[in-house]
Short mmCIF file of C-alpha atoms in Angstrom, two decimals:
data_model
loop_
_atom_site.label_atom_id
_atom_site.label_comp_id
_atom_site.label_asym_id
_atom_site.label_seq_id
_atom_site.Cartn_x
_atom_site.Cartn_y
_atom_site.Cartn_z
CA MET A 1 12.15 -7.98 21.00
CA ARG A 2 10.27 -11.15 20.04
CA ARG A 3 7.03 -9.62 21.32
CA ASN A 4 7.60 -6.53 19.17
CA ARG A 5 8.05 -8.69 16.08
CA VAL A 6 4.93 -10.73 16.77
CA ARG A 7 2.98 -7.49 17.25
CA ALA A 8 4.37 -6.13 13.97
CA ILE A 9 3.21 -9.30 12.18
CA LEU A 10 -0.29 -8.87 13.62
CA TRP A 11 -0.28 -5.25 12.45
CA LEU A 12 0.66 -6.40 8.96
CA ILE A 13 -2.17 -8.93 8.87
CA PHE A 14 -4.69 -6.22 9.83
CA ILE A 15 -3.20 -3.81 7.28
CA MET A 16 -3.39 -6.37 4.50
CA LEU A 17 -7.05 -7.11 5.26
CA VAL A 18 -7.88 -3.40 5.06
CA TRP A 19 -5.75 -2.75 1.99
CA GLY A 20 -7.16 -5.85 0.34
CA SER A 21 -10.59 -4.27 0.57
CA SER A 22 -9.35 -1.06 -1.05
CA TYR A 23 -9.50 -2.55 -4.57
CA ALA A 24 -13.27 -3.05 -4.39
CA VAL A 25 -13.90 0.17 -2.44
CA THR A 26 -11.81 2.24 -4.87
CA LYS A 27 -13.51 0.59 -7.84
CA SER A 28 -16.89 1.70 -6.47
CA VAL A 29 -15.85 5.38 -6.39
CA VAL A 30 -13.25 5.89 -9.11
CA ASP A 31 -15.85 6.03 -11.90
CA ILE A 32 -17.59 8.92 -10.10
CA LEU A 33 -14.66 10.98 -8.86
CA PRO A 34 -11.59 11.71 -11.05
CA PRO A 35 -8.49 9.80 -9.82
CA GLY A 36 -6.46 12.88 -8.87
CA CYS A 37 -9.36 14.50 -6.98
CA PHE A 38 -10.08 11.12 -5.40
CA SER A 39 -6.50 10.83 -4.11
CA PHE A 40 -6.41 14.43 -2.87
CA ILE A 41 -9.69 14.14 -0.90
CA ARG A 42 -8.64 10.75 0.49
CA PHE A 43 -5.38 12.04 1.91
CA THR A 44 -6.85 15.31 3.11
CA ILE A 45 -9.15 13.16 5.26
CA ALA A 46 -6.16 11.08 6.36
CA LEU A 47 -4.17 14.15 7.41
CA LEU A 48 -7.12 15.60 9.33
CA CYS A 49 -7.18 12.34 11.31
CA LEU A 50 -3.42 12.28 11.85
CA PHE A 51 -2.97 15.96 12.78
CA PRO A 52 -4.31 15.84 16.38
CA VAL A 53 -2.40 12.60 17.01
CA TYR A 54 0.75 14.25 15.65
CA LEU A 55 0.33 17.31 17.89
CA ALA A 56 -0.24 15.13 20.97
CA SER A 57 2.85 13.08 20.14
CA ASN A 58 5.01 16.21 19.84
CA LYS A 59 3.90 17.39 23.27
CA ARG A 60 4.87 14.06 24.82
CA SER A 61 8.21 13.66 23.08
CA ALA A 62 10.49 16.39 21.77
CA ALA A 63 12.66 13.64 20.24
CA ALA A 64 9.95 13.05 17.64
CA GLN A 65 11.22 16.02 15.63
CA LYS A 66 14.97 15.30 15.65
CA PHE A 67 15.55 15.61 11.93
CA LYS A 68 18.96 14.97 10.40
CA PRO A 69 20.41 16.76 7.37
CA GLY A 70 18.84 15.32 4.25
CA ASP A 71 15.74 13.90 5.97
CA TRP A 72 13.41 16.27 4.15
CA TRP A 73 14.69 14.99 0.80
CA TRP A 74 13.82 11.44 1.85
CA LEU A 75 10.39 12.61 3.03
CA LEU A 76 9.89 14.36 -0.30
CA LEU A 77 10.73 11.13 -2.13
CA MET A 78 8.34 9.19 0.12
CA GLY A 79 5.57 11.71 -0.52
CA ILE A 80 6.10 11.50 -4.28
CA THR A 81 6.32 7.70 -4.48
CA GLY A 82 4.04 6.44 -1.69
CA ILE A 83 1.30 9.07 -1.95
CA SER A 84 1.28 11.02 -5.22
CA PHE A 85 2.49 8.42 -7.72
CA TYR A 86 1.19 5.28 -6.06
CA TYR A 87 -2.40 6.36 -5.54
CA VAL A 88 -2.83 8.36 -8.73
CA PHE A 89 -1.64 5.45 -10.86
CA PHE A 90 -3.57 2.99 -8.67
CA ASN A 91 -6.78 4.95 -9.19
CA TYR A 92 -6.21 5.48 -12.91
CA SER A 93 -5.47 1.77 -13.29
CA LEU A 94 -8.85 0.78 -11.84
CA LEU A 95 -10.56 2.97 -14.42
CA TYR A 96 -9.37 0.55 -17.10
CA THR A 97 -8.86 -2.81 -15.45
CA SER A 98 -10.69 -5.02 -12.97
CA ALA A 99 -10.00 -5.28 -9.24
CA SER A 100 -8.71 -8.83 -9.72
CA SER A 101 -6.30 -7.79 -12.48
CA GLY A 102 -5.08 -4.93 -10.31
CA ALA A 103 -4.47 -7.33 -7.46
CA LEU A 104 -2.41 -9.55 -9.75
CA ILE A 105 -0.08 -6.74 -10.77
CA GLN A 106 0.39 -5.83 -7.11
CA GLY A 107 2.01 -9.24 -6.73
CA PHE A 108 5.20 -7.75 -8.12
CA ILE A 109 5.64 -5.57 -5.00
CA PRO A 110 7.16 -8.28 -2.74
CA ILE A 111 9.67 -9.24 -5.43
CA CYS A 112 10.69 -5.60 -5.92
CA ILE A 113 11.03 -4.98 -2.17
CA ALA A 114 12.94 -8.20 -1.45
CA LEU A 115 15.42 -7.78 -4.29
CA ALA A 116 15.92 -4.06 -3.63
CA GLY A 117 16.47 -4.90 0.05
CA VAL A 118 19.25 -7.27 -0.98
CA PHE A 119 20.95 -4.79 -3.31
CA PHE A 120 20.46 -1.52 -1.40
CA LEU A 121 19.95 -2.50 2.26
CA LYS A 122 22.39 -5.44 2.23
CA GLU A 123 19.73 -7.79 3.58
CA ARG A 124 20.36 -11.49 3.09
CA LEU A 125 17.76 -13.95 1.93
CA THR A 126 17.86 -17.48 3.31
CA VAL A 127 16.80 -20.51 1.30
CA LEU A 128 13.47 -20.64 3.14
CA GLN A 129 12.86 -16.94 2.54
CA VAL A 130 13.49 -17.36 -1.17
CA ALA A 131 11.23 -20.43 -1.21
CA GLY A 132 8.50 -18.49 0.62
CA ILE A 133 8.69 -15.58 -1.81
CA LEU A 134 8.59 -17.91 -4.81
CA LEU A 135 5.66 -19.87 -3.39
CA SER A 136 3.71 -16.67 -2.73
CA PHE A 137 4.52 -15.22 -6.12
CA THR A 138 3.48 -18.45 -7.84
CA GLY A 139 0.20 -18.20 -5.95
CA VAL A 140 -0.25 -14.62 -7.14
CA ILE A 141 0.22 -15.73 -10.74
CA LEU A 142 -2.34 -18.52 -10.34
CA VAL A 143 -4.85 -16.20 -8.68
CA GLY A 144 -4.45 -13.53 -11.31
CA PHE A 145 -4.26 -15.50 -14.53
CA ILE A 146 -7.88 -16.61 -14.29
CA ALA A 147 -8.98 -13.07 -13.52
CA THR A 148 -7.15 -11.60 -16.50
CA ASN A 149 -8.47 -14.30 -18.83
CA ASP A 150 -12.06 -14.07 -17.63
CA PRO A 151 -14.13 -12.69 -20.56
CA ALA A 152 -16.57 -11.13 -18.08
CA GLU A 153 -13.88 -8.78 -16.80
CA LYS A 154 -12.56 -5.59 -18.32
CA SER A 155 -8.78 -5.82 -18.58
CA SER A 156 -6.51 -3.40 -20.37
CA LEU A 157 -2.81 -3.04 -21.11
CA THR A 158 -3.05 0.63 -20.12
CA GLY A 159 -4.62 -0.17 -16.75
CA ASN A 160 -2.07 -2.91 -16.03
CA LEU A 161 0.78 -0.58 -16.96
CA PHE A 162 -0.52 2.07 -14.57
CA MET A 163 -0.75 -0.55 -11.82
CA LEU A 164 2.82 -1.67 -12.54
CA ILE A 165 4.05 1.91 -12.13
CA SER A 166 2.25 2.06 -8.78
CA VAL A 167 4.03 -1.17 -7.77
CA PHE A 168 7.47 0.32 -8.34
CA SER A 169 6.39 3.47 -6.52
CA TRP A 170 5.33 1.54 -3.43
CA ALA A 171 8.49 -0.56 -3.37
CA THR A 172 10.51 2.68 -3.43
CA TYR A 173 8.40 4.16 -0.61
CA THR A 174 8.98 1.09 1.55
CA LEU A 175 12.74 1.09 1.09
CA VAL A 176 13.17 4.85 1.49
CA SER A 177 11.27 4.72 4.78
CA ARG A 178 14.11 2.60 6.19
CA LYS A 179 16.42 5.61 5.73
CA LEU A 180 14.31 7.47 8.30
CA SER A 181 14.22 4.82 11.03
CA HIS A 182 15.58 7.38 13.53
CA LEU A 183 12.27 9.29 13.26
CA GLN A 184 9.04 8.16 14.85
CA PRO A 185 6.66 6.42 12.41
CA LEU A 186 3.99 9.06 13.08
CA VAL A 187 6.39 11.82 12.00
CA ILE A 188 7.28 9.95 8.81
CA THR A 189 3.65 9.18 8.00
CA PHE A 190 2.39 12.70 8.69
CA TRP A 191 5.04 14.67 6.81
CA SER A 192 5.29 12.35 3.80
CA GLY A 193 1.48 12.50 3.66
CA CYS A 194 1.52 16.30 3.75
CA ILE A 195 4.09 16.48 0.96
CA GLY A 196 2.31 13.91 -1.21
CA THR A 197 -1.09 15.58 -0.73
CA ILE A 198 0.27 19.03 -1.64
CA LEU A 199 1.80 17.55 -4.79
CA LEU A 200 -1.61 16.09 -5.70
CA LEU A 201 -3.31 19.50 -5.60
CA PRO A 202 -2.35 20.69 -9.13
CA LEU A 203 -3.69 17.47 -10.69
CA ALA A 204 -6.87 17.67 -8.61
CA ILE A 205 -7.45 21.28 -9.72
CA TYR A 206 -6.79 20.38 -13.37
CA GLU A 207 -9.26 17.49 -13.25
CA PHE A 208 -11.88 19.61 -11.49
CA ILE A 209 -11.59 22.42 -14.06
CA ASN A 210 -11.94 19.95 -16.93
CA LEU A 211 -14.95 18.05 -15.60
CA SER A 212 -17.62 17.41 -18.22
CA GLY A 213 -20.38 17.74 -15.63
CA PRO A 214 -21.12 18.06 -11.90
CA ILE A 215 -19.92 15.42 -9.45
CA HIS A 216 -22.61 13.58 -7.48
CA ILE A 217 -21.22 11.64 -4.50
CA ASP A 218 -23.84 9.77 -2.51
CA ILE A 219 -23.57 8.71 1.14
CA GLN A 220 -21.93 5.42 0.19
CA GLY A 221 -19.30 7.31 -1.78
CA TRP A 222 -18.50 9.56 1.19
CA LEU A 223 -18.34 6.55 3.52
CA ALA A 224 -15.90 4.93 1.09
CA LEU A 225 -13.73 8.08 1.07
CA VAL A 226 -13.73 8.27 4.88
CA TYR A 227 -12.88 4.57 5.14
CA LEU A 228 -10.01 4.89 2.65
CA GLY A 229 -8.74 8.12 4.22
CA ALA A 230 -9.09 7.43 7.95
CA ILE A 231 -8.56 3.65 8.11
CA SER A 232 -6.78 2.51 4.96
CA SER A 233 -4.50 5.58 4.81
CA ALA A 234 -4.08 7.27 8.22
CA LEU A 235 -4.21 4.24 10.52
CA CYS A 236 -2.67 1.66 8.19
CA PHE A 237 0.17 3.91 7.00
CA LEU A 238 1.11 4.55 10.61
CA LEU A 239 1.04 0.84 11.50
CA TYR A 240 2.90 -0.03 8.29
CA ASN A 241 5.78 2.30 9.13
CA LYS A 242 5.86 0.87 12.66
CA ALA A 243 6.06 -2.66 11.24
CA ILE A 244 8.91 -1.68 8.92
CA GLU A 245 10.93 -0.70 12.00
CA GLN A 246 10.62 -4.22 13.43
CA LEU A 247 10.79 -6.49 10.37
CA PRO A 248 13.14 -6.93 7.38
CA ALA A 249 12.07 -5.52 4.02
CA ALA A 250 11.80 -9.00 2.45
CA MET A 251 9.36 -10.17 5.12
CA VAL A 252 7.24 -7.01 4.91
CA GLY A 253 7.16 -7.37 1.14
CA ASN A 254 6.07 -10.99 1.34
CA PHE A 255 3.14 -10.06 3.60
CA LEU A 256 1.83 -7.83 0.83
CA ASN A 257 0.74 -11.02 -0.93
CA LEU A 258 -2.01 -11.32 1.70
CA ASP A 259 -3.29 -7.96 0.43
CA ILE A 260 -3.59 -9.50 -3.03
CA LEU A 261 -5.43 -12.60 -1.81
CA THR A 262 -7.85 -10.49 0.22
CA GLY A 263 -8.39 -8.14 -2.71
CA VAL A 264 -9.37 -10.99 -5.02
CA LEU A 265 -11.71 -12.57 -2.46
CA ILE A 266 -13.48 -9.26 -1.76
CA ALA A 267 -13.77 -8.60 -5.49
CA VAL A 268 -15.48 -11.97 -5.85
CA LEU A 269 -17.86 -11.37 -2.95
CA PHE A 270 -18.82 -7.77 -3.63
CA LEU A 271 -18.09 -7.21 -7.33
CA GLN A 272 -19.34 -10.63 -8.45
CA GLU A 273 -16.05 -11.55 -10.09
CA ARG A 274 -15.58 -15.25 -10.76
CA ILE A 275 -13.37 -17.60 -8.75
CA SER A 276 -12.01 -20.98 -9.79
CA LEU A 277 -10.13 -23.96 -8.40
CA MET A 278 -6.87 -22.53 -9.71
CA GLN A 279 -7.47 -19.29 -7.80
CA ILE A 280 -8.13 -21.27 -4.61
CA ILE A 281 -4.89 -23.22 -5.11
CA GLY A 282 -3.08 -19.93 -5.72
CA GLY A 283 -4.47 -18.50 -2.49
CA LEU A 284 -3.21 -21.51 -0.55
CA LEU A 285 0.25 -21.07 -2.09
CA ILE A 286 0.26 -17.41 -1.04
CA LEU A 287 -0.57 -18.29 2.56
CA SER A 288 1.99 -21.12 2.57
CA GLY A 289 4.69 -18.74 1.40
CA LEU A 290 3.77 -16.24 4.11
CA LEU A 291 3.93 -18.90 6.85
CA LEU A 292 7.24 -20.26 5.57
CA SER A 293 8.90 -16.85 5.47
CA SER A 294 7.49 -15.76 8.85
CA ARG A 295 8.55 -18.96 10.65
CA LYS A 296 12.10 -18.62 9.42
CA MET A 297 12.38 -15.01 10.49
CA LYS A 298 11.09 -15.82 13.98
CA SER A 299 13.55 -18.65 14.49
CA SER A 300 16.54 -16.64 13.30
CA HIS A 301 16.25 -13.90 15.96
#
């Protein structure tokens, strides 16, 4: 059991590094490809990667498809929140705001997940868990305040509002996935992805019909789409749902702060966004909160 939890933590670290890069990668494509089309192509690629794995899994284990009454409603909700809503609003947000500002708003996800886990999943937060969450969240505020006040960046109330909607959508996706713990993570990932991608199609068609001119995607753009679809979506969604099986919602939510720290650092390195002493201090607070929360969870099991 302890080994499974350690493995889940390592998965989360890898996921956060990949997802942290998605701010900069998305920013490089979203001005070329409309957000709805972007999301639809991304998850079509993801499903093409997952489909052969899903078929192979079904051949090995008939138990993978043991659905209970009501499961499809939960999968529908996961598809709407974790695929359709989250990525459409995420992409639209980065049309108006910077990668650093987007990363700041994402800092609300751990708070939403932890508190919802307390109210809806009856999870209890220890003093150290609360302290870890507060430390990490304080770090997120420090990291993001400089970014939002930087005159060199484009920041907008509209973009931040869109990112906030995506935050609530992802928190809902994470909690709903716990209702389907009797299904294999691959089954959850594949079917919620199918539902969410189908729901994206009308928006993608609408955007395509109303384009003002032809779309020109260069090789870097296609590599970005493949990276976001195959790695950031297909692989990381699968590992994320596996991690949720092994770890409490509060701990998973707190790890999402590492995504924010990585996102800001990559934005600085590749988008030439500025970094300051306050952002460095904020990053250290984020990591301190993660270590504090993780150590407590390991010692309590």
